[in-house]
mmCIF file with all atom_site columns, C-alpha atoms in Angstrom:
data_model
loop_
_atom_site.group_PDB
_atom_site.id
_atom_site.type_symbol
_atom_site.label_atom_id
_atom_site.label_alt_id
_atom_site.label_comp_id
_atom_site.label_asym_id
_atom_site.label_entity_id
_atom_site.label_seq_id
_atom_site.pdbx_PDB_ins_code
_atom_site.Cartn_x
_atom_site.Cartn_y
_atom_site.Cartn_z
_atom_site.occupancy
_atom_site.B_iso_or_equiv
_atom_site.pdbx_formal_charge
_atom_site.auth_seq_id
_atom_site.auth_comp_id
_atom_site.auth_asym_id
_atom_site.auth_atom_id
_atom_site.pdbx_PDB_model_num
ATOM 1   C CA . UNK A 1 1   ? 11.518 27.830  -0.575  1.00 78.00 ? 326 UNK A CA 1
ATOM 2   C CA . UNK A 1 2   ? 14.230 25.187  0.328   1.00 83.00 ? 327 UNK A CA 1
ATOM 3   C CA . UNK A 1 3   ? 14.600 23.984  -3.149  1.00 81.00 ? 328 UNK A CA 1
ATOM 4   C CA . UNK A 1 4   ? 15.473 27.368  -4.069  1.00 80.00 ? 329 UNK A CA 1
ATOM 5   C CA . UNK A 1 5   ? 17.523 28.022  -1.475  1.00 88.00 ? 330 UNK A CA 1
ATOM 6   C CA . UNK A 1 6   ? 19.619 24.593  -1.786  1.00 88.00 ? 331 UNK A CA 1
ATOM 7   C CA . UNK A 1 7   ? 19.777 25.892  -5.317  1.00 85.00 ? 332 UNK A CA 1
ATOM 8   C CA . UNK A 1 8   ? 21.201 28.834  -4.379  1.00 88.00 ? 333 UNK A CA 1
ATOM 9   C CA . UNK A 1 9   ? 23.924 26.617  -2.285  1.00 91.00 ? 334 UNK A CA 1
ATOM 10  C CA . UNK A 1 10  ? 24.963 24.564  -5.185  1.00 90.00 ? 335 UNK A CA 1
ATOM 11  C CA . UNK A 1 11  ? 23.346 21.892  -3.111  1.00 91.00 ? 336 UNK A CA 1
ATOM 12  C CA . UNK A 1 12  ? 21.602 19.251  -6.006  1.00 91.00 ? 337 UNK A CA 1
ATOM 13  C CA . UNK A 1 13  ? 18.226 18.103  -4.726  1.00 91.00 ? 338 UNK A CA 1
ATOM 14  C CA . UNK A 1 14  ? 18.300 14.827  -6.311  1.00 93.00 ? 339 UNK A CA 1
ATOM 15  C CA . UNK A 1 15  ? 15.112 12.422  -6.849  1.00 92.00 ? 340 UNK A CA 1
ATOM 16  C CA . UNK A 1 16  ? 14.618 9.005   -4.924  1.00 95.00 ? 341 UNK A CA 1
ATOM 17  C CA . UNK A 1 17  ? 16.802 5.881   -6.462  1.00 96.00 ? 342 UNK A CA 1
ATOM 18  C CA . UNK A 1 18  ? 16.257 1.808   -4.351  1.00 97.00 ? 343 UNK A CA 1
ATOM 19  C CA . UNK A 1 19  ? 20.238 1.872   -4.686  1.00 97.00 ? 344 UNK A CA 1
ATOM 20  C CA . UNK A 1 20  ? 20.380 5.218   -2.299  1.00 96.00 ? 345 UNK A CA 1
ATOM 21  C CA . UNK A 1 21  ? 17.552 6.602   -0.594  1.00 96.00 ? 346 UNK A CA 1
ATOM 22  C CA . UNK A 1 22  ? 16.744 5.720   2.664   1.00 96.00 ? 347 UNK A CA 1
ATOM 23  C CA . UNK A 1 23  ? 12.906 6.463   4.160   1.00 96.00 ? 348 UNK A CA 1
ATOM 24  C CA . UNK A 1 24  ? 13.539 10.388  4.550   1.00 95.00 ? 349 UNK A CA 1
ATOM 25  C CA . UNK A 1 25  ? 15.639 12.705  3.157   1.00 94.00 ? 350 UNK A CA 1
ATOM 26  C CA . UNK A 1 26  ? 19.436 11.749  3.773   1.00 95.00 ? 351 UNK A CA 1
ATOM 27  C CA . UNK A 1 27  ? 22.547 13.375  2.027   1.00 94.00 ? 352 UNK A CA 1
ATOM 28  C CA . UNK A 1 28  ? 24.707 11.515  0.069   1.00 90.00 ? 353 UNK A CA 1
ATOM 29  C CA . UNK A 1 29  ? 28.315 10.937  0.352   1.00 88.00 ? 354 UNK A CA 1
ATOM 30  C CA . UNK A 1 30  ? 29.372 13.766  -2.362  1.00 90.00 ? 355 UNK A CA 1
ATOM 31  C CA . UNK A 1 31  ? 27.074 16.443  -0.130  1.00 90.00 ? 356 UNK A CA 1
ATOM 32  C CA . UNK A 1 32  ? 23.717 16.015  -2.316  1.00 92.00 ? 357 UNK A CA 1
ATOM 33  C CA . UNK A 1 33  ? 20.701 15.813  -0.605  1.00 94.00 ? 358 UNK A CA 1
ATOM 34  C CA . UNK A 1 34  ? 19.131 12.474  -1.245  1.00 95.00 ? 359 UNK A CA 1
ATOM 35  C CA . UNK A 1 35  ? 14.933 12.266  -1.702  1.00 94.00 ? 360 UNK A CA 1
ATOM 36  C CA . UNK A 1 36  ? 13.456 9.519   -0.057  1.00 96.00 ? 361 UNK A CA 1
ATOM 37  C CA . UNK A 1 37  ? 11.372 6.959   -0.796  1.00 96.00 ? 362 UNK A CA 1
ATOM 38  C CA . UNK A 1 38  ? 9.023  7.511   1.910   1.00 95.00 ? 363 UNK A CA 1
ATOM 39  C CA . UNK A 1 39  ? 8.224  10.413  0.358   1.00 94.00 ? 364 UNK A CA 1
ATOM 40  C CA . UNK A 1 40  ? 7.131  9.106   -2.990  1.00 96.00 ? 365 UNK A CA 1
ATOM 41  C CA . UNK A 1 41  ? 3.168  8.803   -3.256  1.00 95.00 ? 366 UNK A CA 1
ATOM 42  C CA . UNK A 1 42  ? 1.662  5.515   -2.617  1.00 94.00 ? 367 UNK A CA 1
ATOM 43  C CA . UNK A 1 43  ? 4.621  4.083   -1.822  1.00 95.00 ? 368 UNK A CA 1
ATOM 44  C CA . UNK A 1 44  ? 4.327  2.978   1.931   1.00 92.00 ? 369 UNK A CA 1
ATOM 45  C CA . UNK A 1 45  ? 6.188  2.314   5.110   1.00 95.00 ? 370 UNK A CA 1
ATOM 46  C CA . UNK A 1 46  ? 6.456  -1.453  4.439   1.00 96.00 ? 371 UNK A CA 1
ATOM 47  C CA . UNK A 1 47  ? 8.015  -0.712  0.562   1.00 97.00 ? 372 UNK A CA 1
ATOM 48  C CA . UNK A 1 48  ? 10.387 1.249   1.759   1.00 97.00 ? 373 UNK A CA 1
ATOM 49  C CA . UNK A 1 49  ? 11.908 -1.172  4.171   1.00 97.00 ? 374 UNK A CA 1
ATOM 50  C CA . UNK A 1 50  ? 11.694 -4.064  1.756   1.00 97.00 ? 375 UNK A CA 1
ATOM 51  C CA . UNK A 1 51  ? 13.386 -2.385  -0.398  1.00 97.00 ? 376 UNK A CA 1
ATOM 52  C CA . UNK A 1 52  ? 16.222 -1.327  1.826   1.00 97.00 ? 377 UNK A CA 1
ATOM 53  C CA . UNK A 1 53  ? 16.530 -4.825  3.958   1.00 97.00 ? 378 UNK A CA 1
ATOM 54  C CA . UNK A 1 54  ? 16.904 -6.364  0.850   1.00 97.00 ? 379 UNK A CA 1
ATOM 55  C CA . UNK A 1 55  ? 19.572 -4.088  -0.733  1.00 97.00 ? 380 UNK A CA 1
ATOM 56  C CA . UNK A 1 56  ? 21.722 -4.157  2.577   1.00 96.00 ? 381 UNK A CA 1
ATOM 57  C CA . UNK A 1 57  ? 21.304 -8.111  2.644   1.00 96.00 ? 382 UNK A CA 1
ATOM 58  C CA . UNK A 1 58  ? 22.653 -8.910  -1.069  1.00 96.00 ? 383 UNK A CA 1
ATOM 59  C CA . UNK A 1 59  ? 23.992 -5.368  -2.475  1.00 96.00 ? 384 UNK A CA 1
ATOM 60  C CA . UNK A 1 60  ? 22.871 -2.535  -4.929  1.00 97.00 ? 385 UNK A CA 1
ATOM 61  C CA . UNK A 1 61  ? 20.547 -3.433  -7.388  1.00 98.00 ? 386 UNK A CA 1
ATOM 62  C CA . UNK A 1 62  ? 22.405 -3.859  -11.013 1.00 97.00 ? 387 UNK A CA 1
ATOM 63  C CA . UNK A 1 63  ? 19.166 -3.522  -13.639 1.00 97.00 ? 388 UNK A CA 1
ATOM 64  C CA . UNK A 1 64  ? 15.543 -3.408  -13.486 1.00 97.00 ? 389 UNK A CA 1
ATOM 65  C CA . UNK A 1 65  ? 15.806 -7.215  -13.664 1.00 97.00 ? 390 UNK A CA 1
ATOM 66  C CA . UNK A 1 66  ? 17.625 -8.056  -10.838 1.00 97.00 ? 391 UNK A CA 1
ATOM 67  C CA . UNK A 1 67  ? 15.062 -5.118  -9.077  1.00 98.00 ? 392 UNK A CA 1
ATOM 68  C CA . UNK A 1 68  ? 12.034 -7.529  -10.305 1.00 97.00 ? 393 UNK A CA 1
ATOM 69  C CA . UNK A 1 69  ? 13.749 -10.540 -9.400  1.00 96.00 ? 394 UNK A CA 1
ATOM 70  C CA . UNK A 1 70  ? 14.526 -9.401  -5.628  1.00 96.00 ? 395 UNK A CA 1
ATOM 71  C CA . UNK A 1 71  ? 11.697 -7.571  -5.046  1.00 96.00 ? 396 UNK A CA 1
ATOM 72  C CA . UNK A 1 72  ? 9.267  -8.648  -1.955  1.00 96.00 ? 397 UNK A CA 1
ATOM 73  C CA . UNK A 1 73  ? 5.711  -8.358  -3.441  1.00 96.00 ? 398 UNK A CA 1
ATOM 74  C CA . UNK A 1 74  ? 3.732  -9.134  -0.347  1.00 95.00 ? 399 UNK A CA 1
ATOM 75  C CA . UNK A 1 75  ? 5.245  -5.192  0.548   1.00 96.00 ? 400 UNK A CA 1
ATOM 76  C CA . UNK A 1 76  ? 5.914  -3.612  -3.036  1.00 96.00 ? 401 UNK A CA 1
ATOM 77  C CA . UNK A 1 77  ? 2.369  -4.353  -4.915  1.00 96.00 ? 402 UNK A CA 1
ATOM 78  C CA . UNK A 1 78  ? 1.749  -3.171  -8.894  1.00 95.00 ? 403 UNK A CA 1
ATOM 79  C CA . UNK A 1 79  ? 1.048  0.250   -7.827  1.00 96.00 ? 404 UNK A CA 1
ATOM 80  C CA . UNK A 1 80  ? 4.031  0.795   -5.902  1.00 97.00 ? 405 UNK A CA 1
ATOM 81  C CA . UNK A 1 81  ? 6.252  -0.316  -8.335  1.00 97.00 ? 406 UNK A CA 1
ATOM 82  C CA . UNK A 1 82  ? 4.911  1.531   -11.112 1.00 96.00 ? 407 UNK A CA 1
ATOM 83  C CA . UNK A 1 83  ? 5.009  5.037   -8.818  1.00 97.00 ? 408 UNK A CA 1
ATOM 84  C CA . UNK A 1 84  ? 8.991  4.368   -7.511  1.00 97.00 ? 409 UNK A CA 1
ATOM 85  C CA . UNK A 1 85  ? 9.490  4.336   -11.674 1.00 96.00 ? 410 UNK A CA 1
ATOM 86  C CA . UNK A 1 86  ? 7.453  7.130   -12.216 1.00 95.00 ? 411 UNK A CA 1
ATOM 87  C CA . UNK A 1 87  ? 9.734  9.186   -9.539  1.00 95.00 ? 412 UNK A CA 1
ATOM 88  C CA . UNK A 1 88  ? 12.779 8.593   -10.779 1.00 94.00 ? 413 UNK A CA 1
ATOM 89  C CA . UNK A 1 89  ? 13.562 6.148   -8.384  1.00 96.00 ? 414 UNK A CA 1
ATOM 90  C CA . UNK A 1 90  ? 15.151 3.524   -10.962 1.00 97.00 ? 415 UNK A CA 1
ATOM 91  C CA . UNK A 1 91  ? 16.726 5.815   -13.103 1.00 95.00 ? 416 UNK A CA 1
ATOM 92  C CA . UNK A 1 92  ? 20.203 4.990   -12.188 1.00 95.00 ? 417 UNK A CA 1
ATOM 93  C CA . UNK A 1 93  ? 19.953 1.394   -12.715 1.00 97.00 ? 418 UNK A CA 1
ATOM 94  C CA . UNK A 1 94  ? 17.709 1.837   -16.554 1.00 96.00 ? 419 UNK A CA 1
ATOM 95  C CA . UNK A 1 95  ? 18.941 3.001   -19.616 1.00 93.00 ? 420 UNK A CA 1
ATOM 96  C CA . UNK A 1 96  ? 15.417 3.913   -21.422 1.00 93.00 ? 421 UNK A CA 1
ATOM 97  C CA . UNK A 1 97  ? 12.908 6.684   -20.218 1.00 91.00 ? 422 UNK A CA 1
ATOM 98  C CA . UNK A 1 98  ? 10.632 6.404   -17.768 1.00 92.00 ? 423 UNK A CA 1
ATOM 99  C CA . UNK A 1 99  ? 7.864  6.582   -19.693 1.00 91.00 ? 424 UNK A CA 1
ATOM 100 C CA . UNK A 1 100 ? 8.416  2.910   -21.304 1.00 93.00 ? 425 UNK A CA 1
ATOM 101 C CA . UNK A 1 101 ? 7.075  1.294   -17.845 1.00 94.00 ? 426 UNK A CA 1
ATOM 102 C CA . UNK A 1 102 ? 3.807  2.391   -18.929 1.00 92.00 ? 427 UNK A CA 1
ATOM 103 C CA . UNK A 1 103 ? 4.494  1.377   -22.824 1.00 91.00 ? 428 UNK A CA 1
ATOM 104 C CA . UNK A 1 104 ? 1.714  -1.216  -23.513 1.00 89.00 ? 429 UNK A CA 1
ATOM 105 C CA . UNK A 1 105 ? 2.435  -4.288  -25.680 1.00 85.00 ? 430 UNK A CA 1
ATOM 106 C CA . UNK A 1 106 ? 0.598  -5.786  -28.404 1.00 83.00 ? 431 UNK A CA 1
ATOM 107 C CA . UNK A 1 107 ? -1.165 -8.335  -25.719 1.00 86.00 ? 432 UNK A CA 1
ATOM 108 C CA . UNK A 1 108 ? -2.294 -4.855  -24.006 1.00 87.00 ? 433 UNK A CA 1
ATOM 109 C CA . UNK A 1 109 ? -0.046 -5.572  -20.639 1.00 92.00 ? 434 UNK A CA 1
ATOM 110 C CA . UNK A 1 110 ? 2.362  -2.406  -19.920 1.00 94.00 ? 435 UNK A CA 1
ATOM 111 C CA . UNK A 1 111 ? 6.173  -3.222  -18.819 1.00 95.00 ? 436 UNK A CA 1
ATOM 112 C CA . UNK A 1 112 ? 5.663  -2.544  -15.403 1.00 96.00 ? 437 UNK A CA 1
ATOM 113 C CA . UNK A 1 113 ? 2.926  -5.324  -15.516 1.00 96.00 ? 438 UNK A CA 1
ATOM 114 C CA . UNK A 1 114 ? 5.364  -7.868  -17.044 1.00 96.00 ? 439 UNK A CA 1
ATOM 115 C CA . UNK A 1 115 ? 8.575  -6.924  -14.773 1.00 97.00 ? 440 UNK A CA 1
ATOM 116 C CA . UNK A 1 116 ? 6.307  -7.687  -11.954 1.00 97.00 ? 441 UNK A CA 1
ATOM 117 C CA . UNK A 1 117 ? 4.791  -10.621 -13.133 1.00 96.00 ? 442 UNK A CA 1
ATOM 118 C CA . UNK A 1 118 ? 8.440  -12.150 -14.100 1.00 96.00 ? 443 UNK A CA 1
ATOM 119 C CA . UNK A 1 119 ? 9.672  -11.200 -10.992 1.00 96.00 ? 444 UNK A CA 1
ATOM 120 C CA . UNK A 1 120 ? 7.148  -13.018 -9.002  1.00 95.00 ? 445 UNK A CA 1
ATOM 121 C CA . UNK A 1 121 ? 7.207  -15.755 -11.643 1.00 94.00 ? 446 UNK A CA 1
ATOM 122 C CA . UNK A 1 122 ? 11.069 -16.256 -10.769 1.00 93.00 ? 447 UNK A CA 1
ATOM 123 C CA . UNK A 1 123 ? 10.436 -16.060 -7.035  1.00 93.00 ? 448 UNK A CA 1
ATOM 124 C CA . UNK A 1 124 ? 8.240  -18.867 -7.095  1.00 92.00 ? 449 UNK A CA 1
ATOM 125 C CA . UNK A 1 125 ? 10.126 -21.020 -9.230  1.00 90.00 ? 450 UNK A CA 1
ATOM 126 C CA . UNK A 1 126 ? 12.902 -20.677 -6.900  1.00 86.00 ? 451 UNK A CA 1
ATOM 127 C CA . UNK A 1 127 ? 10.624 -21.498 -4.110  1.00 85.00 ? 452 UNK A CA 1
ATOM 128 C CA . UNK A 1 128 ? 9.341  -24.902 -5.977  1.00 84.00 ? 453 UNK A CA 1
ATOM 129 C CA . UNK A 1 129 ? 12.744 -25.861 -6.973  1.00 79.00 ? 454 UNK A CA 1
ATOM 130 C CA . UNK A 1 130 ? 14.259 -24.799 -3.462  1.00 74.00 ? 455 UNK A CA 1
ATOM 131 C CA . UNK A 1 131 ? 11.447 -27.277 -2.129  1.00 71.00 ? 456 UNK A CA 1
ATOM 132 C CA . UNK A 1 132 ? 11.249 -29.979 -4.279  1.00 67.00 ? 457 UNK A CA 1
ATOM 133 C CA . UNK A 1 133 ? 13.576 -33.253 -3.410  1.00 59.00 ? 458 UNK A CA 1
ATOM 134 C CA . UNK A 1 134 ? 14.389 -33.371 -7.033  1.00 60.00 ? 459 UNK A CA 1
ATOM 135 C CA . UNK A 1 135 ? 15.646 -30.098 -7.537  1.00 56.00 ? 460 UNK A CA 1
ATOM 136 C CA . UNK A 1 136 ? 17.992 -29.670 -10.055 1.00 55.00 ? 461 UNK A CA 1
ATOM 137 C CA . UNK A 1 137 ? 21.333 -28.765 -8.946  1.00 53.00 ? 462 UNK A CA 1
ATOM 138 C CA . UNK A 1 138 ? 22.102 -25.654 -11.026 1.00 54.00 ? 463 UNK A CA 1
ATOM 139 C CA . UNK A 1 139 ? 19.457 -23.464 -9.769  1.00 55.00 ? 464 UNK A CA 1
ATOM 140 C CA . UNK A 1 140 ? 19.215 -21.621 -12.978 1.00 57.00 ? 465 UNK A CA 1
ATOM 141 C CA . UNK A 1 141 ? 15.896 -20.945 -13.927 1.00 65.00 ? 466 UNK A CA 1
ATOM 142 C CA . UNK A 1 142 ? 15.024 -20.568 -17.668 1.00 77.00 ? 467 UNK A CA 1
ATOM 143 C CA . UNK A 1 143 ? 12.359 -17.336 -17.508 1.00 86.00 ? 468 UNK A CA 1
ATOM 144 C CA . UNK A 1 144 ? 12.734 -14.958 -20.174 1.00 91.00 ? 469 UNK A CA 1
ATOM 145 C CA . UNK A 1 145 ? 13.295 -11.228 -19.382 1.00 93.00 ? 470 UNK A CA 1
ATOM 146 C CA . UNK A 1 146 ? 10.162 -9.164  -21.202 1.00 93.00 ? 471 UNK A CA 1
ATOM 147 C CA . UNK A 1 147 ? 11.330 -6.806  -23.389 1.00 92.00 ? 472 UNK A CA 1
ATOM 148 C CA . UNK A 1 148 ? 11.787 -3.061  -23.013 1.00 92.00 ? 473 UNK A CA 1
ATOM 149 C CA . UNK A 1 149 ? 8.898  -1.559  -25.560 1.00 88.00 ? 474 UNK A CA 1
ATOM 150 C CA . UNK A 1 150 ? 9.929  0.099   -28.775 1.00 85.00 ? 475 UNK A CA 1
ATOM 151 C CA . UNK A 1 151 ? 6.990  3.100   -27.906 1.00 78.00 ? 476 UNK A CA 1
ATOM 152 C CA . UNK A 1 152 ? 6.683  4.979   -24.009 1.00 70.00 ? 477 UNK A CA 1
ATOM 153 C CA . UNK A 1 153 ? 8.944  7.667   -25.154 1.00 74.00 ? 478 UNK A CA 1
ATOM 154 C CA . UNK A 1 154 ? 6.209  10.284  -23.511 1.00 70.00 ? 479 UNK A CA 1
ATOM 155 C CA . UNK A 1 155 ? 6.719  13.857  -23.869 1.00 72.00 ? 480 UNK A CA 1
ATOM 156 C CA . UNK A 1 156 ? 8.875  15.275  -21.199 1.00 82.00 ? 481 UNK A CA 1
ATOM 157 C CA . UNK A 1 157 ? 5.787  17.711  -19.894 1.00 84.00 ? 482 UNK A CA 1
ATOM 158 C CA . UNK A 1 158 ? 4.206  14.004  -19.277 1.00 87.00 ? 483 UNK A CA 1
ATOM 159 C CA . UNK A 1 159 ? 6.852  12.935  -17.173 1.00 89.00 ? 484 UNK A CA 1
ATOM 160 C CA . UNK A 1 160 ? 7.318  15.910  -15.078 1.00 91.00 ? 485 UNK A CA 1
ATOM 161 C CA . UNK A 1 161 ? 4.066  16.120  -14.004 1.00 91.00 ? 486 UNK A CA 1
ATOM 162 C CA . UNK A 1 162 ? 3.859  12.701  -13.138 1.00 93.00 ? 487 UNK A CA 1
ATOM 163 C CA . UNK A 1 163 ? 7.197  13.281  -10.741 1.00 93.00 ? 488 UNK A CA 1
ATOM 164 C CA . UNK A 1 164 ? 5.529  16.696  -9.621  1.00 93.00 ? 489 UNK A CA 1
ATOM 165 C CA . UNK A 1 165 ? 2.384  14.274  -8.711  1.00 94.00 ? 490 UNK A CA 1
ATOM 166 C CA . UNK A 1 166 ? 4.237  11.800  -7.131  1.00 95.00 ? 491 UNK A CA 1
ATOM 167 C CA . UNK A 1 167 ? 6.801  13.664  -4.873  1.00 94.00 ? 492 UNK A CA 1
ATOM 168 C CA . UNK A 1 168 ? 4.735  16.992  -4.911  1.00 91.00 ? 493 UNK A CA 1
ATOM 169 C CA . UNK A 1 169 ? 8.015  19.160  -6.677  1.00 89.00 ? 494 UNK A CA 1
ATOM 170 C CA . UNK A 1 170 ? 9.770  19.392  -9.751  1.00 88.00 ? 495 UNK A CA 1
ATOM 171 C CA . UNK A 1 171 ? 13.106 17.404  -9.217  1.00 87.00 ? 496 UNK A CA 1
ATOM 172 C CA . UNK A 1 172 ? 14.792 16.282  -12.706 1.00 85.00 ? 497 UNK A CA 1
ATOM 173 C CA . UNK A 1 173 ? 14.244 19.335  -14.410 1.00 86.00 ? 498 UNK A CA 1
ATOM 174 C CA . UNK A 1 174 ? 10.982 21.860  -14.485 1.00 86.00 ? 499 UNK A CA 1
ATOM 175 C CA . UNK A 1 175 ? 8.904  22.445  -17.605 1.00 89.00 ? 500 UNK A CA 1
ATOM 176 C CA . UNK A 1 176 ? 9.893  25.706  -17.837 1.00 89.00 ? 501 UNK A CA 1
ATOM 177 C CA . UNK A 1 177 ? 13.665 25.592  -18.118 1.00 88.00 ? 502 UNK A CA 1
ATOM 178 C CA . UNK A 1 178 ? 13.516 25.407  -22.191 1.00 88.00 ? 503 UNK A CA 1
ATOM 179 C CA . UNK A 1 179 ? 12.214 29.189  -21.857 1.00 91.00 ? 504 UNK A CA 1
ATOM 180 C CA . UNK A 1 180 ? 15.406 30.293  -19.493 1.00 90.00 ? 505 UNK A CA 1
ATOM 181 C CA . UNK A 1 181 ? 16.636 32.869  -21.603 1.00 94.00 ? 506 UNK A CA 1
ATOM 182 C CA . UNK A 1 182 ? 14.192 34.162  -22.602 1.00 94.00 ? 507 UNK A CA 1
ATOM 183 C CA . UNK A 1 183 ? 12.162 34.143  -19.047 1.00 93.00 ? 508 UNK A CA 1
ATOM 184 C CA . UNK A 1 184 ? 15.525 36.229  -17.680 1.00 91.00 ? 509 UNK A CA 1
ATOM 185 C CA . UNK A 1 185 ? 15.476 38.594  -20.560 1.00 94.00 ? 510 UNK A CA 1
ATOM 186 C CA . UNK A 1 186 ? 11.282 39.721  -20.227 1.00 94.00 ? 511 UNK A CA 1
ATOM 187 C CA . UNK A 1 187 ? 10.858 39.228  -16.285 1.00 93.00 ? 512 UNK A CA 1
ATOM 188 C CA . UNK A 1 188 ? 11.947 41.790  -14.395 1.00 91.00 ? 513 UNK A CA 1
ATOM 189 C CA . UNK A 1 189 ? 10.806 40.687  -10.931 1.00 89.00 ? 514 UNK A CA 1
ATOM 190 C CA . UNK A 1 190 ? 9.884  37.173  -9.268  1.00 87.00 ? 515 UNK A CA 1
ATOM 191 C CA . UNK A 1 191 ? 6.587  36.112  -7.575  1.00 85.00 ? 516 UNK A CA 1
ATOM 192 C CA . UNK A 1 192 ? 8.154  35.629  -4.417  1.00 83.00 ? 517 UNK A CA 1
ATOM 193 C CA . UNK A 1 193 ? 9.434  39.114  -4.597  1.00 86.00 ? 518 UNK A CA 1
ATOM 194 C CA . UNK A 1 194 ? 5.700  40.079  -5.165  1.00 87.00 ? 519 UNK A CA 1
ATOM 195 C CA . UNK A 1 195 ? 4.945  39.824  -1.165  1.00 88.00 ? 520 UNK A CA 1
ATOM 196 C CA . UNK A 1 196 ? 6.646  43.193  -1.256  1.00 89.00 ? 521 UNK A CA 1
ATOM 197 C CA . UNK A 1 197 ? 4.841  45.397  -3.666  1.00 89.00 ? 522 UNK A CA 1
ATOM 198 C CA . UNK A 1 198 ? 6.099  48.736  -2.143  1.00 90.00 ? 523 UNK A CA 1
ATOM 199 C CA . UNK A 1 199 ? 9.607  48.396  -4.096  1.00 88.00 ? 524 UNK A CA 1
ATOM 200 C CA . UNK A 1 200 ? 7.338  48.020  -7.298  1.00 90.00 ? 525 UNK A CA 1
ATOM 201 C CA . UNK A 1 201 ? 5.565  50.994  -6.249  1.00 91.00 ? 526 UNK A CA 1
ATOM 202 C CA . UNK A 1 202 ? 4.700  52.968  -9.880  1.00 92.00 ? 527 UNK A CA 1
ATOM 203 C CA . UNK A 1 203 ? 6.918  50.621  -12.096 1.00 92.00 ? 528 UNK A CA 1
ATOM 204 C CA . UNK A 1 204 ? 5.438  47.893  -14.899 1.00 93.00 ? 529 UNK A CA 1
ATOM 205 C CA . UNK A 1 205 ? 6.829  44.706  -13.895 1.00 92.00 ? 530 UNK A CA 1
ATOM 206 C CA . UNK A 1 206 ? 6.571  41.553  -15.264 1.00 94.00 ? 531 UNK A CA 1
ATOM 207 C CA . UNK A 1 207 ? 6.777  37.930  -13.959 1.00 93.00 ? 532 UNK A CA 1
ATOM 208 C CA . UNK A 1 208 ? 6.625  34.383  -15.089 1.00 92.00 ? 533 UNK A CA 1
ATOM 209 C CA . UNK A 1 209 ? 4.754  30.949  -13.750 1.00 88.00 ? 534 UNK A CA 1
ATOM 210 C CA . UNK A 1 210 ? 2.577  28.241  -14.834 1.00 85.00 ? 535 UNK A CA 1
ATOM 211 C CA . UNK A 1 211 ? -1.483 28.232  -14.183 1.00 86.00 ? 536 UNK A CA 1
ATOM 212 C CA . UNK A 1 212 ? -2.567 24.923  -12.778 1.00 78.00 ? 537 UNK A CA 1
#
């Protein structure tokens, strides 16, 4: 109901990104309506505040990388991570689909496995080398960046049930869009409109949805 009335409004509902949302709902500064990462599945209290302590401490995040690399992982476990990519919540700062965090290699560990084991990798190099009297003074830690799979290109269906799972809507797009045309040219009435039957009273009507 308020998705299609912000819709309605030419108010964009837009999905939850660790450079913008805050725990709840907020609204951006060009009027959208920001989701927030509280409100992703499995993605807790503690997360959430990691994530934004962190960003307010040393700035946005500029790539998955520096995401890995900054993340706290005694708050944001596996799990976590993976469901924050799964939302949408890192699409502004990746240039590949979403599906590729769950693209398996040919050792059998998926990206969002390796991101988080080089970002905790890099942590506690840091840690040794912040600790260690002998230290060297560059800081620069040699730890190569896994790569972004070739394969995870899922089907878009995939993905927006995944988000649908995740943040309990359709928020990048909804599976039946492709069918718009078409959808506006057979229906002639809308299942909301159905709690009102008298003003169908005697005519055929027909409507669209999906059966889950």
């Amino acid at each position: 109901k308020f998705m299609d009335e912000c819709k309605a409004m030419k108010i964009s509902v837009l999905a939850p990104d660790v450079n913008e949302s805050e725990m709840n709902f907020t609204v951006n500064s060009k009027g959208d309506v920001r989701f927030g990462l509280g409100g992703v599945k499995g993605v807790g209290e503690g997360a959430v505040t990691a994530i934004i302590a962190e960003r307010e401490k040393n700035g946005p995040f500029k790539d998955i990388y520096d995401f890995a690399e900054r993340c706290n992982y005694t708050a944001v476990n596996r799990k976590c991570f993976e469901n924050i990519a799964m939302s949408g919540g890192f699409d502004s700062i990746i240039d590949f689909s979403r599906g590729k965090f769950l693209a398996v290699d040919d050792k059998g560990e998926s990206f969002v496995d390796a991101l988080v084991r080089y970002g905790t990798r890099i942590q506690s190099e840091r840690n040794n080398a912040q600790q260690s009297l002998f230290g060297g003074d560059s800081g620069v830690i040699d730890i190569q960046k896994p790569q972004i799979p070739s394969g995870g290109d899922a089907v878009a269906l995939e993905l927006l049930n995944k988000e649908k799972e995740l943040i309990g809507l359709y928020l990048s797009a909804h599976p039946l869009d492709e069918y718009k045309m078409l959808l506006n040219a057979k229906c002639s009435a809308t299942l909301s409109a159905l709690s009102d039957l008298s003003r169908y009273q005697g005519k055929e009507i027909a409507v669209a949805g999906i059966v889950t």
